[in-house]
Amino acid sequence: GENVEQHPSTLSVQEGDSAVIKCTYSDSASNYFPWYKQELGKRPQLIIDIRSNVGEKKDQRIAVTLNKTAKHFSLHITETQPEDSAVYFCAASHIIQGAQKLVFGQGTRLTINP
Amino acid sequence: DAGVIQSPRHEVTEMGQEVTLRCKPISGHDYLFWYRQTMMRGLELLIYFNNNVPIDDSGMPEDRFSAKMPNASFSTLKIQPSEPRDSAVYFCASRPPGNLEQYFGPGTRLTVT
């Protein structure tokens, strides 16, 4: 089955700097890669996702890159703000006729220092 | 829309007792997922349904766990008998047709003593 490794487990950056979180996956058939943000005591929420037919996707300060050959994908947050502090989870899934079985990484606790 | 609704939000029970967690997905969503979150194991998919039919229950840890979806607006996750290692936050999520984004509920924090 799929296995997703996520690094680092904790990350601390100064406000305004960039943050990068990396994930690797094992199943070459995986074709969908979402990123979820979970604030303390709250539910996970999707912030961005990418399909395997594209290499990069951006949404304002957030971007995700995918390297299918190397089986890794990354989350980039630029101009970080205090409200970006949270735990971020990457996930991978092989979508077949809509069926979706997400396998999550262990999470990265991001702290933005003012 | 109220979003995914889960009840109870907190549950404390003694080892050996039966526990039932409830979920109401967002109206119109055709997929429903049950997850468990712990510090040690992270976020794990337990089971998911499509149009009320269980599709994959390979993540259900043991026979003590069972899930049902009797209709499009209600699902339950039952643990019988419960054990201390079942202590975790259990999330329900739903997904609309034609969209891959999963919408999570607020979770149920289960403590088994």
Coordinates of N, CA, C and O in Angstrom, one line a residue, chain A residues 32 36 38 41-46 49 51 89 95-106 109, chain B residues 3-4 9 31 33 35 37 39-43 45 48 55-56 58 91 95 100-102 104-106:
Chain A
Y32 N -3.1 12.0 -6.9 CA -3.8 13.1 -6.3 C -3.1 13.4 -4.9 O -2.9 12.5 -4.1
Y36 N -3.5 19.6 3.8 CA -4.4 20.0 4.8 C -3.8 20.8 5.9 O -2.7 20.5 6.3
Q38 N -4.3 22.1 9.9 CA -5.1 21.9 11.1 C -4.6 22.8 12.2 O -3.5 22.6 12.7
G41 N -6.7 22.1 17.9 CA -8.1 21.8 18.4 C -9.1 21.9 17.3 O -10.3 21.7 17.6
K42 N -8.7 22.1 16.1 CA -9.7 22.3 15.0 C -9.6 21.1 14.0 O -8.8 20.2 14.2
R43 N -10.5 21.2 13.0 CA -10.6 20.1 12.0 C -9.5 20.4 10.9 O -9.2 21.5 10.7
P44 N -9.1 19.4 10.2 CA -8.2 19.6 9.0 C -9.0 20.3 7.9 O -10.2 19.9 7.7
Q45 N -8.4 21.2 7.2 CA -9.0 21.9 6.1 C -8.1 21.9 4.9 O -6.9 22.2 5.1
L46 N -8.6 21.6 3.8 CA -7.8 21.6 2.5 C -7.4 23.0 2.2 O -8.2 24.0 2.2
D49 N -4.3 21.5 -3.5 CA -4.1 20.1 -4.0 C -3.6 20.2 -5.4 O -3.7 21.2 -6.1
R51 N -2.9 17.5 -9.0 CA -3.0 16.2 -9.6 C -1.7 15.9 -10.3 O -0.9 16.8 -10.6
F89 N -0.5 18.8 6.9 CA -0.5 17.4 6.5 C -0.5 17.3 5.0 O -1.3 17.9 4.3
I95 N -6.7 7.9 -7.4 CA -8.1 8.1 -7.7 C -8.5 7.2 -8.8 O -8.0 7.2 -9.9
I96 N -9.5 6.3 -8.5 CA -10.0 5.4 -9.5 C -11.5 5.6 -9.5 O -12.2 5.3 -8.5
Q97 N -12.1 6.1 -10.6 CA -13.5 6.3 -10.8 C -14.1 7.1 -9.6 O -15.1 6.7 -9.1
G98 N -13.4 8.0 -9.1 CA -13.9 8.9 -8.0 C -13.5 8.3 -6.6 O -13.5 9.1 -5.6
A99 N -13.2 7.0 -6.5 CA -12.9 6.5 -5.2 C -11.5 7.0 -4.8 O -10.6 7.2 -5.6
Q100 N -11.4 7.3 -3.5 CA -10.3 8.1 -3.0 C -9.9 7.6 -1.6 O -10.7 7.7 -0.7
K101 N -8.7 7.1 -1.5 CA -8.2 6.6 -0.2 C -7.0 7.3 0.2 O -5.9 7.0 -0.2
L102 N -7.2 8.4 0.9 CA -6.0 9.3 1.3 C -5.1 8.6 2.3 O -5.6 8.1 3.3
V103 N -3.8 8.7 2.1 CA -2.8 8.3 3.1 C -2.1 9.5 3.5 O -1.5 10.2 2.6
F104 N -2.1 9.9 4.8 CA -1.5 11.1 5.2 C -0.1 10.9 5.7 O 0.3 9.9 6.3
G105 N 0.7 12.0 5.6 CA 2.0 12.1 6.3 C 1.8 12.3 7.7 O 0.6 12.6 8.2
Q106 N 2.8 12.3 8.5 CA 2.8 12.5 9.9 C 2.5 13.9 10.4 O 2.3 14.1 11.6
R109 N 4.5 20.6 12.3 CA 4.1 21.7 13.1 C 4.8 23.0 12.7 O 6.0 23.1 13.0
Chain B
G3 N -22.3 22.4 7.7 CA -21.0 21.6 7.6 C -21.3 20.2 8.1 O -22.4 19.8 8.5
V4 N -20.2 19.4 8.2 CA -20.4 18.0 8.7 C -20.6 18.1 10.3 O -19.9 18.9 10.9
R9 N -19.2 15.5 21.0 CA -17.9 16.2 20.7 C -16.8 15.6 21.6 O -15.7 15.5 21.3
Y31 N -19.8 10.9 -0.7 CA -18.8 10.1 0.0 C -18.7 10.5 1.4 O -18.8 11.6 1.8
F33 N -16.3 9.5 5.0 CA -15.0 8.9 5.4 C -15.0 9.0 7.0 O -15.4 10.0 7.6
Y35 N -12.1 8.8 10.0 CA -10.7 8.9 10.3 C -10.5 8.8 11.8 O -11.3 9.2 12.6
Q37 N -7.4 10.0 14.6 CA -6.1 10.8 14.7 C -5.6 10.6 16.1 O -6.2 10.8 17.1
M39 N -1.5 11.0 18.3 CA -0.2 11.5 18.2 C 0.8 10.4 17.6 O 1.6 10.8 16.8
M40 N 0.6 9.2 18.0 CA 1.5 8.2 17.5 C 1.3 7.8 16.1 O 2.3 7.6 15.3
R41 N 0.1 7.7 15.7 CA -0.2 7.1 14.3 C -0.7 8.1 13.3 O -0.9 7.8 12.1
G42 N -0.9 9.4 13.8 CA -1.3 10.4 12.9 C -2.8 10.3 12.5 O -3.6 9.8 13.3
L43 N -3.1 10.7 11.3 CA -4.4 10.6 10.7 C -4.6 9.4 9.9 O -3.9 9.3 8.8
L45 N -7.2 6.6 7.8 CA -8.5 6.3 7.3 C -9.0 5.0 7.8 O -8.3 4.0 7.7
Y48 N -14.6 4.1 4.3 CA -15.3 5.1 3.6 C -16.5 4.4 2.8 O -16.4 3.3 2.5
I55 N -17.1 1.0 0.9 CA -16.2 0.7 -0.2 C -14.9 0.1 0.2 O -14.4 -0.9 -0.4
D56 N -14.3 0.6 1.3 CA -13.1 0.1 1.8 C -13.0 0.2 3.3 O -13.1 1.3 3.8
S58 N -10.6 -1.5 5.0 CA -9.3 -2.1 5.4 C -8.5 -1.4 6.5 O -7.6 -2.0 7.1
F91 N -12.6 11.6 13.4 CA -13.2 12.6 12.4 C -14.0 11.9 11.4 O -13.7 10.8 10.9
R95 N -17.7 14.3 1.1 CA -17.1 14.8 -0.2 C -18.3 14.9 -1.2 O -19.0 14.0 -1.3
L100 N -12.9 16.5 -5.3 CA -12.0 15.6 -4.4 C -11.8 16.2 -3.0 O -11.2 15.5 -2.2
E101 N -12.2 17.4 -2.8 CA -12.0 18.0 -1.5 C -12.9 17.3 -0.4 O -14.1 17.2 -0.6
Q102 N -12.3 16.9 0.7 CA -13.0 16.3 1.8 C -13.2 17.4 2.8 O -12.3 18.1 3.2
F104 N -14.1 18.1 6.6 CA -14.1 17.4 7.9 C -15.1 18.0 8.9 O -15.3 19.2 8.9
G105 N -15.6 17.1 9.7 CA -16.4 17.5 10.9 C -15.4 18.0 12.0 O -14.2 17.9 11.9
P106 N -16.0 18.4 13.1 CA -15.2 18.9 14.2 C -14.5 17.9 15.0 O -13.6 18.1 15.8

